[in-house]
C-alpha angles and dihedrals in degrees: 000000000000122000091251092051090050091051093048090048090055092045092049089061097050144327117286132193116241092249093047093050090046091054092049092050096044093090091055105048149013120284096245091047091051093048091051091049093049090050090051092048090051092049089051089048091238091118122044131165089200093054091047092051092048090048093051092046091052092048092050096042113120095014106057136032131243094261091059091047091051092051092047093050092049091048090055092053099251111163117256095243090058091045091052092050093050091045092058089061097038095050090061091058097049099094096051092043093048091050092050093048092046093048092050094048102036113002095184131073117257115270097206142010093269093055090045090053091048092052091047092050090050093054091043089053088054089057103255119148117251094245090057091045091053091050092050100042095032134243 
């Protein structure tokens, strides 16, 4: 299997960031060969950081907050300008998503400070910003 075929096989399964695809291909080719292939795939619009970021944002919508999305995109090597663009859209959905996640998990307001802290930690673990968490849980 050639390096290009391997890359196309990976891209046929799901979107990849440039850095992620480069890491996956690194065991199968030389660095300069991989860079040339990645450049060619981008020119042919078969590889796109923007498309990958949009795909990940869509997959995480409603379950995770914008902070988690931002961390995941950075971990996958998505450039900061693409991350910033996706974050503008994702940040606007945080309140509705946090309310839906909170309602599904808890459904009732906290009865004491310990329960309130537990609910806030849960939403923080899902990647929601503190201002959104406070609006959802109260206080």
